[in-house]
Amino acid sequence: MDWSDLPIFLAVARNGQLAKAAQALEIDATTAGRRLRRLEKSLGERLFEQGPDGQTLTPAGERLLTHAREMERAAAAMRHPEQGGPVRGTVRVSVSEGFGTWFVSRHLGTLADAHPGLSVDLVASSGFLSPSRRETDIAVLLARPRRGPLITRKLADYGLRLYASRDYLANSPPLDTAGDLRQHRLIGYVPDILYAPELRYLDEIPGAHEPQLRSSSINAQFRMATYGAGVAVLPCFIGDSSSALARVLPDIVLRRSFWLVTHEETRHFAQVEAFVEWLTALAARHRGELEG
């Protein structure tokens, strides 16, 4: 086996696509593919399966990945890289749709300015990729994971409130107490496809009834509320961003937390550490915005 082929293998495992791995290593994709096939031939096993979205590790690939990472860490320790050197490579980050759209993406340019050699794959969706299964390098979750080879810490607390458009409130019955919610149309999640139990906001609000307008997307709920469709529970960093929305029933505040999760084997990679350090500092600076 040619040991120089292992960085190709590691890059494909992390990026999930041969082309992205080649780009991260600044080599030609054809060359990367040829060297990966050479590595598979020397080991006598297939390391990846080709799927519609790229390359997926086989069981043999998973076994090699464990050893290759150990070798990479040992090599890094022997090199004693210069402190403060440039960060290169790609980091994949899985976040909730709202946090990714309304908070993280708004500030990502500052990270790119600080680390021109760092590429970020921001996966902001209704659902999360799993650090345990190495689907992502970093995840920001709504609950602390209970198991897995993970390093977890609280990133930030955040607040949620009830919001409605000013036009809606001007043309609707009074909304002065929780009991008044019975006279208003509510906006919320689709109950049977919630991807996290922490999203059951309306269960915690006295007087709240089943929402008439429902969506799996917090962005769609925000739009419905903005256009005057009804009353919605929104994170404060989303609801307070729109001058068209007003807080209603200000005494009702829900609290949730974001948890920052990395895999124990990759948490010391330079690109992972750079993103974690940046996001932690960002959340601390914007604590008031997040908590509402």
PDB file of C-alpha atoms in Angstrom, residues 96-99 101-102 126 160 189 195 199 201 215-224 232-235 238:
ATOM      1  CA  SER A  96     -31.750  23.530  12.345  1.00  0.00           C
ATOM      2  CA  GLU A  97     -33.401  25.405   9.514  1.00  0.00           C
ATOM      3  CA  GLY A  98     -34.187  28.500  11.562  1.00  0.00           C
ATOM      4  CA  PHE A  99     -30.813  28.807  13.308  1.00  0.00           C
ATOM      5  CA  THR A 101     -31.029  30.604   7.970  1.00  0.00           C
ATOM      6  CA  TRP A 102     -31.537  33.455  10.410  1.00  0.00           C
ATOM      7  CA  SER A 126     -35.744  20.300   9.076  1.00  0.00           C
ATOM      8  CA  LEU A 160     -39.386  31.889  21.815  1.00  0.00           C
ATOM      9  CA  TYR A 189     -45.690  22.511  13.095  1.00  0.00           C
ATOM     10  CA  TYR A 195     -38.142  16.015  13.897  1.00  0.00           C
ATOM     11  CA  LEU A 199     -40.580  21.789  18.826  1.00  0.00           C
ATOM     12  CA  TYR A 201     -44.219  24.721  21.551  1.00  0.00           C
ATOM     13  CA  SER A 215     -45.809  23.489   8.182  1.00  0.00           C
ATOM     14  CA  SER A 216     -42.670  21.452   8.821  1.00  0.00           C
ATOM     15  CA  SER A 217     -40.687  24.608   7.980  1.00  0.00           C
ATOM     16  CA  ILE A 218     -40.113  27.395  10.498  1.00  0.00           C
ATOM     17  CA  ASN A 219     -39.398  29.690   7.554  1.00  0.00           C
ATOM     18  CA  ALA A 220     -42.854  28.963   6.122  1.00  0.00           C
ATOM     19  CA  GLN A 221     -44.422  29.615   9.530  1.00  0.00           C
ATOM     20  CA  PHE A 222     -42.580  32.931   9.716  1.00  0.00           C
ATOM     21  CA  ARG A 223     -43.874  33.889   6.266  1.00  0.00           C
ATOM     22  CA  MET A 224     -47.432  32.966   7.174  1.00  0.00           C
ATOM     23  CA  ALA A 232     -47.085  31.814  15.519  1.00  0.00           C
ATOM     24  CA  VAL A 233     -44.492  30.776  18.080  1.00  0.00           C
ATOM     25  CA  LEU A 234     -41.126  31.879  16.715  1.00  0.00           C
ATOM     26  CA  PRO A 235     -37.589  32.026  18.077  1.00  0.00           C
ATOM     27  CA  ILE A 238     -36.416  35.255  13.913  1.00  0.00           C
TER      28      ILE A 238
END
